[in-house]
Amino acid sequence: MELVTIEWKNNRLVLLDQTKLPNQISYVTMHTVQDVWIAINTMIVRGAPAIGVTAAYGAYVGIQNVEDNVDKLKEKLQEITQYLATSRPTAVNLFWALNRMKDKGLSIKTSDVLTFKNLLLEEAKAIHQEDIAINRSIGEYLLTLLNDGQGVLTHCNAGALATTKYGTATAPFYLAKEKGINLKVFADETRPRFQGAMLTAFELYHAGIDVTLITDNMAATIMSQGKVQAVIVGCDRVAANGDVANKIGTLGVAILAKHYNIPFYVATPTPTIDLDCPSGAEIPIEERHSSEVLKPTGQFVAPQDVKIYNPAFDVTPAHLVSAIITEKGIIEHPCEEKIRAIFHK
Ligand code: MRU
């Protein structure tokens, strides 16, 4: 069973509703740009690359039915991209995709409205297709770092559901399966939203990949038992100096990996690298609603009025990262010079 996260179908943007997984497979159609904003904000669609692709289509959805001349549509496009940029703060793919759509729109020379709209839709489709190729390439590079029979720990969901195919951190697992290489994946459940349990375990299990779900507090134990030879995570933003923002809990896993001398790899499409952000200290970290911690499955698990702190992401410093794996190649022991150089490949 292959689940399609994002689809352009019958001239409409259709999203798999990830808030309903693993119990229900249902799709929602985006009719307006407000629908797209809500889908990103409420995590119907989530994961940095998937957010970027959705936002790209969202920019088109916002002008799709507007009857006006091209100059006015260009103004509208700028408003829409600004609006969608407020949907979530951390994953830089959102801003990258919106800027690309805006730049494309503003550079179009035609005065024909239909041509203008079609060119914008083509740009969104190009971003979508590029994501698939990027992930496959990341998977090929990551596979060169792994050996048959190894155990790999992953945190959160940087899987097919967080992208448009293969995932980033999970790409080597899908490719290993294609090539008959046996990897044993361990998925952290990833509190408070349980992306590891509800999404990673779900998608890998259904793909026939050897996956074992653990609670977040079991990572040290499986490392100490020698069950894990590598950690692979995705990311929401990599700063110019190689600091990495990813789902809350990633930092703890990186520290554990260092302690047990296990390589810690970060799967990173180049659109997730933010060269304008000097270090992790400047990455905006989203704080989400207290109910995610207080009522993780709908029932209160703590006193209703207890104080809650719920940052959705953390920053792993570059010195804990063994390598960043991009679609253009592997950056070992990342630093600013090496990260900038990858863009010239
Ligand atoms: O809050 P989420 O579910 O959008 O967070 C997702 C993650 O942190 C992923 O690890 C990251 O976006 C990489 S997805 C390839």
Coordinates of C-alpha atoms and ligand atoms in Angstrom, one line a residue:
M1 CA 0.0 0.0 0.0
E2 CA 1.5 3.3 -1.0
L3 CA -0.1 6.4 0.6
V4 CA 0.0 9.6 -1.4
T5 CA 0.6 12.5 1.0
I6 CA 0.0 15.3 -1.5
E7 CA -1.8 15.1 -4.9
W8 CA -2.9 17.6 -7.5
K9 CA -6.1 15.9 -8.7
N10 CA -9.0 17.3 -10.9
N11 CA -7.4 20.7 -10.6
R12 CA -7.5 20.6 -6.8
L13 CA -5.0 20.1 -4.1
V14 CA -5.8 17.0 -2.1
L15 CA -4.0 16.1 1.2
L16 CA -3.9 12.9 3.2
D17 CA -5.2 13.8 6.6
Q18 CA -2.3 12.8 8.8
T19 CA -4.1 13.7 12.0
K20 CA -6.3 10.7 11.5
L21 CA -3.5 8.1 11.0
P22 CA -3.0 5.3 11.7
N23 CA -6.7 4.6 12.3
Q24 CA -8.3 6.2 9.3
I25 CA -7.1 6.9 5.8
S26 CA -8.9 10.0 4.6
Y27 CA -8.2 12.9 2.2
V28 CA -9.2 16.5 2.4
T29 CA -9.6 18.8 -0.6
M30 CA -8.2 22.4 -0.4
H31 CA -10.7 24.8 -1.9
T32 CA -9.2 28.1 -0.6
V33 CA -5.8 29.4 0.6
Q34 CA -7.3 29.5 4.1
D35 CA -7.9 25.8 3.9
V36 CA -4.2 25.4 3.0
W37 CA -3.1 27.6 5.9
I38 CA -5.2 25.5 8.3
A39 CA -4.0 22.2 6.9
I40 CA -0.4 23.3 7.6
N41 CA -1.0 24.9 10.9
T42 CA -3.1 22.0 12.3
M43 CA -0.7 19.4 10.9
I44 CA -3.1 17.7 8.5
V45 CA 0.1 17.9 6.4
R46 CA 3.4 18.1 8.2
G47 CA 7.1 17.4 7.8
A48 CA 9.3 20.1 6.3
P49 CA 9.4 19.0 2.6
A50 CA 5.6 18.2 2.5
I51 CA 4.9 21.6 4.1
G52 CA 7.0 23.2 1.3
V53 CA 5.2 21.4 -1.5
T54 CA 1.8 22.1 0.0
A55 CA 2.6 25.8 0.3
A56 CA 3.7 25.9 -3.3
Y57 CA 0.4 24.6 -4.5
G58 CA -1.3 26.8 -1.9
A59 CA 0.2 29.9 -3.6
Y60 CA -1.5 28.8 -6.8
V61 CA -4.8 27.8 -5.0
G62 CA -4.9 31.4 -3.7
I63 CA -5.1 32.9 -7.3
Q64 CA -6.7 30.0 -9.1
N65 CA -10.2 31.5 -9.1
V66 CA -9.3 35.2 -8.9
E67 CA -10.6 37.0 -12.0
D68 CA -8.2 39.9 -12.5
N69 CA -5.4 41.2 -14.7
V70 CA -1.9 39.8 -14.3
D71 CA -0.6 42.9 -12.4
K72 CA -3.3 42.5 -9.8
L73 CA -2.7 38.7 -9.6
K74 CA 1.0 39.5 -8.9
E75 CA 0.0 41.7 -6.0
K76 CA -2.4 39.0 -4.8
L77 CA 0.4 36.4 -5.0
Q78 CA 2.6 38.5 -2.8
E79 CA -0.2 38.8 -0.2
I80 CA -0.9 35.1 -0.3
T81 CA 2.7 34.0 0.1
Q82 CA 3.0 36.4 3.1
Y83 CA -0.1 34.9 4.6
L84 CA 0.9 31.3 4.1
A85 CA 4.3 32.1 5.7
T86 CA 2.5 32.6 9.0
S87 CA 1.2 29.0 9.1
R88 CA 4.2 27.5 10.9
P89 CA 7.6 29.0 11.9
T90 CA 10.4 26.4 12.0
A91 CA 10.6 24.4 8.7
V92 CA 12.4 26.6 6.3
N93 CA 11.0 24.6 3.3
L94 CA 7.8 26.6 3.8
F95 CA 9.5 30.0 3.2
W96 CA 11.8 28.5 0.5
A97 CA 8.8 27.2 -1.5
L98 CA 6.8 30.4 -1.0
N99 CA 9.7 32.6 -2.1
R100 CA 10.3 30.4 -5.1
M101 CA 6.6 30.7 -6.1
K102 CA 6.6 34.5 -5.6
D103 CA 9.8 35.0 -7.5
K104 CA 8.5 32.9 -10.3
G105 CA 5.2 34.8 -10.4
L106 CA 6.9 38.2 -10.4
S107 CA 9.2 37.2 -13.2
I108 CA 6.5 36.0 -15.6
K109 CA 6.3 38.5 -18.5
T110 CA 2.9 37.6 -20.0
S111 CA -0.2 39.7 -19.7
D112 CA -2.4 36.7 -20.4
V113 CA -4.1 35.6 -17.2
L114 CA -4.4 31.9 -18.1
T115 CA -0.8 31.6 -19.2
F116 CA 0.2 33.3 -15.9
K117 CA -1.8 30.9 -13.8
N118 CA -0.6 27.9 -15.7
L119 CA 3.0 28.8 -15.3
L120 CA 2.6 29.2 -11.6
L121 CA 0.9 25.8 -11.4
E122 CA 3.8 24.3 -13.4
E123 CA 6.2 25.7 -10.8
A124 CA 4.4 24.1 -7.9
K125 CA 4.4 20.8 -9.8
A126 CA 8.1 21.2 -10.5
I127 CA 8.8 21.7 -6.7
H128 CA 6.7 18.5 -6.1
Q129 CA 8.6 16.4 -8.6
E130 CA 12.0 17.7 -7.5
D131 CA 11.2 16.5 -3.9
I132 CA 10.8 12.9 -5.1
A133 CA 14.2 13.0 -6.9
I134 CA 15.9 14.7 -4.0
N135 CA 14.7 12.1 -1.5
R136 CA 15.8 9.2 -3.7
S137 CA 19.3 10.7 -4.1
I138 CA 19.6 11.2 -0.3
G139 CA 18.6 7.6 0.1
E140 CA 21.3 6.4 -2.3
Y141 CA 24.0 8.4 -0.4
L142 CA 22.8 7.2 3.0
L143 CA 22.9 3.6 1.9
T144 CA 26.6 3.9 1.2
L145 CA 27.0 4.6 5.0
L146 CA 25.1 1.5 6.1
N147 CA 25.7 -2.2 6.0
D148 CA 23.5 -5.2 5.6
G149 CA 22.0 -6.4 8.9
Q150 CA 22.5 -3.1 10.8
G151 CA 20.1 -1.5 13.2
V152 CA 19.1 2.1 12.6
L153 CA 17.3 4.4 15.0
T154 CA 15.1 7.2 13.7
H155 CA 13.2 9.9 15.5
C156 CA 9.9 11.6 14.5
N157 CA 8.6 11.0 11.0
A158 CA 10.9 12.1 8.2
G159 CA 9.3 9.5 6.0
A160 CA 7.2 9.3 2.9
L161 CA 4.4 11.0 4.8
A162 CA 6.6 14.0 5.6
T163 CA 7.6 14.3 1.9
T164 CA 6.1 13.3 -1.4
K165 CA 7.9 9.9 -1.7
Y166 CA 10.6 7.9 0.1
G167 CA 11.0 10.4 2.9
T168 CA 14.5 11.7 3.7
A169 CA 15.7 9.8 6.8
T170 CA 13.6 6.8 5.7
A171 CA 14.7 6.8 2.0
P172 CA 17.6 4.3 2.6
F173 CA 15.1 1.9 4.2
Y174 CA 12.8 2.0 1.1
L175 CA 15.9 1.6 -1.2
A176 CA 17.4 -1.1 0.9
K177 CA 14.1 -3.1 0.6
E178 CA 14.2 -2.6 -3.2
K179 CA 17.8 -3.9 -3.3
G180 CA 17.3 -6.8 -0.9
I181 CA 19.5 -5.2 1.9
N182 CA 18.3 -6.0 5.4
L183 CA 18.1 -3.1 7.8
K184 CA 16.4 -3.2 11.2
V185 CA 14.7 0.1 11.9
F186 CA 13.9 1.3 15.4
A187 CA 11.4 4.2 15.6
D188 CA 11.1 6.4 18.6
E189 CA 7.4 7.1 19.4
T190 CA 8.2 10.8 19.5
R191 CA 6.1 12.5 22.1
P192 CA 4.0 14.6 22.3
R193 CA 2.5 14.1 18.8
F194 CA 3.6 10.5 18.3
Q195 CA 4.8 11.0 14.8
G196 CA 7.1 8.0 15.3
A197 CA 4.3 5.7 16.3
M198 CA 1.4 7.0 14.3
L199 CA 3.3 7.8 11.1
T200 CA 6.8 6.2 10.9
A201 CA 5.9 2.8 12.4
F202 CA 2.7 2.9 10.3
E203 CA 4.3 3.7 6.9
L204 CA 7.3 1.3 7.4
Y205 CA 5.2 -1.5 8.7
H206 CA 2.9 -1.2 5.7
A207 CA 5.8 -1.1 3.3
G208 CA 7.0 -4.4 4.7
I209 CA 10.2 -2.9 6.3
D210 CA 11.5 -4.4 9.5
V211 CA 10.5 -1.8 12.1
T212 CA 10.3 -1.9 15.9
L213 CA 8.6 0.8 17.8
I214 CA 10.1 2.0 21.1
T215 CA 9.1 4.7 23.5
D216 CA 11.4 7.7 23.5
N217 CA 13.0 6.8 26.9
M218 CA 14.2 3.4 25.5
A219 CA 16.7 4.9 23.0
A220 CA 19.6 4.7 25.5
T221 CA 18.8 1.1 26.3
I222 CA 18.8 -0.2 22.7
M223 CA 22.1 1.7 22.1
S224 CA 23.7 0.2 25.2
Q225 CA 22.6 -3.2 24.0
G226 CA 24.3 -2.8 20.6
K227 CA 21.1 -2.9 18.7
V228 CA 21.8 0.3 16.8
Q229 CA 24.7 1.1 14.5
A230 CA 23.5 4.4 13.1
V231 CA 21.0 7.1 13.9
I232 CA 19.3 8.9 10.9
V233 CA 16.9 11.8 11.4
G234 CA 15.4 14.4 9.2
C235 CA 15.4 18.1 9.8
D236 CA 13.3 21.3 9.6
R237 CA 16.1 23.7 9.2
V238 CA 19.9 23.5 9.0
A239 CA 21.7 26.8 9.9
A240 CA 24.7 27.9 7.9
N241 CA 27.1 26.6 10.6
G242 CA 25.6 23.1 10.6
D243 CA 23.3 23.3 13.6
V244 CA 20.2 21.3 13.0
A245 CA 16.6 22.0 14.1
N246 CA 14.4 18.9 14.2
K247 CA 11.6 17.4 16.2
I248 CA 11.8 17.8 20.0
G249 CA 13.9 15.0 21.4
T250 CA 16.4 14.9 18.5
L251 CA 19.0 16.6 20.7
G252 CA 18.7 13.9 23.3
V253 CA 19.2 11.2 20.7
A254 CA 22.3 13.0 19.3
I255 CA 23.8 13.2 22.8
L256 CA 23.2 9.5 23.4
A257 CA 24.6 8.6 20.0
K258 CA 27.8 10.6 20.9
H259 CA 28.1 8.7 24.2
Y260 CA 27.7 5.3 22.6
N261 CA 30.0 6.3 19.6
I262 CA 27.2 5.7 17.1
P263 CA 27.2 7.9 14.0
F264 CA 24.4 10.5 13.9
Y265 CA 23.3 11.3 10.4
V266 CA 20.9 14.1 9.3
A267 CA 19.1 13.7 6.0
T268 CA 18.8 17.2 4.5
P269 CA 17.4 18.3 1.2
T270 CA 19.2 21.5 0.2
P271 CA 15.9 23.5 0.4
T272 CA 16.1 22.7 4.2
I273 CA 19.5 24.5 4.5
D274 CA 19.1 28.2 5.5
L275 CA 22.3 30.0 4.6
D276 CA 20.7 33.2 5.9
C277 CA 20.5 31.8 9.4
P278 CA 24.0 31.9 11.0
S279 CA 23.4 29.4 13.7
G280 CA 20.8 27.3 15.6
A281 CA 20.3 30.1 18.1
E282 CA 18.5 32.1 15.3
I283 CA 16.2 29.3 14.3
P284 CA 12.6 30.2 15.4
I285 CA 11.3 27.3 17.5
E286 CA 7.6 26.7 17.4
E287 CA 5.7 26.3 20.7
R288 CA 2.5 24.4 20.3
H289 CA -0.6 24.2 22.4
S290 CA -0.4 22.7 25.9
S291 CA -3.2 20.2 25.1
E292 CA -0.7 18.2 23.0
V293 CA 1.2 17.4 26.3
L294 CA -1.8 17.4 28.6
K295 CA -4.2 15.3 26.5
P296 CA -2.0 13.4 24.0
T297 CA -4.8 11.0 23.1
G298 CA -7.8 13.1 24.1
Q299 CA -7.8 12.1 27.8
F300 CA -6.0 14.2 30.4
V301 CA -2.8 12.6 31.6
A302 CA -2.0 15.3 34.2
P303 CA -3.8 17.9 36.3
Q304 CA -5.7 20.2 33.9
D305 CA -4.1 23.4 35.2
V306 CA -0.6 22.2 35.5
K307 CA 2.0 24.4 33.8
I308 CA 3.1 23.0 30.4
Y309 CA 6.1 23.8 28.2
N310 CA 5.7 22.4 24.7
P311 CA 8.5 23.4 22.2
A312 CA 7.9 21.4 19.0
F313 CA 11.6 21.4 17.9
D314 CA 15.1 21.4 19.4
V315 CA 18.5 22.3 18.0
T316 CA 21.3 19.8 17.8
P317 CA 24.7 21.6 17.6
A318 CA 26.8 20.8 14.5
H319 CA 29.5 19.2 16.6
L320 CA 27.1 16.3 17.4
V321 CA 26.3 15.7 13.8
S322 CA 28.5 13.0 12.1
A323 CA 27.3 14.0 8.6
I324 CA 24.6 15.9 6.8
I325 CA 23.4 13.9 3.8
T326 CA 22.0 16.0 0.9
E327 CA 20.8 15.1 -2.6
K328 CA 24.1 16.6 -3.8
G329 CA 26.4 14.6 -1.5
I330 CA 27.6 13.9 2.0
I331 CA 28.9 16.6 4.2
E332 CA 31.0 15.0 7.0
H333 CA 31.5 17.0 10.2
P334 CA 29.5 19.9 8.9
C335 CA 30.8 23.5 9.1
E336 CA 29.8 26.6 7.2
E337 CA 32.5 26.3 4.6
K338 CA 31.5 22.7 3.6
I339 CA 27.8 23.6 3.7
R340 CA 28.2 26.6 1.4
A341 CA 30.4 24.5 -1.0
I342 CA 27.6 21.9 -1.5
F343 CA 25.5 24.6 -3.3
H344 CA 28.2 24.8 -6.0
K345 CA 28.2 21.1 -6.8
Ligands
MRU1 O1 6.0 18.9 13.6 P1 6.2 18.0 12.4 O2 5.6 16.7 12.4 O3 6.0 18.8 11.1 O4 7.8 17.8 12.5 C1 8.4 17.0 11.5 C2 9.9 16.8 11.8 O5 10.4 17.3 12.7 C3 10.6 16.0 10.7 O6 11.6 15.3 11.3 C4 11.2 17.0 9.7 O7 10.3 17.9 9.3 C5 11.9 16.3 8.6 S1 10.7 15.7 7.4 C6 11.6 15.0 6.2

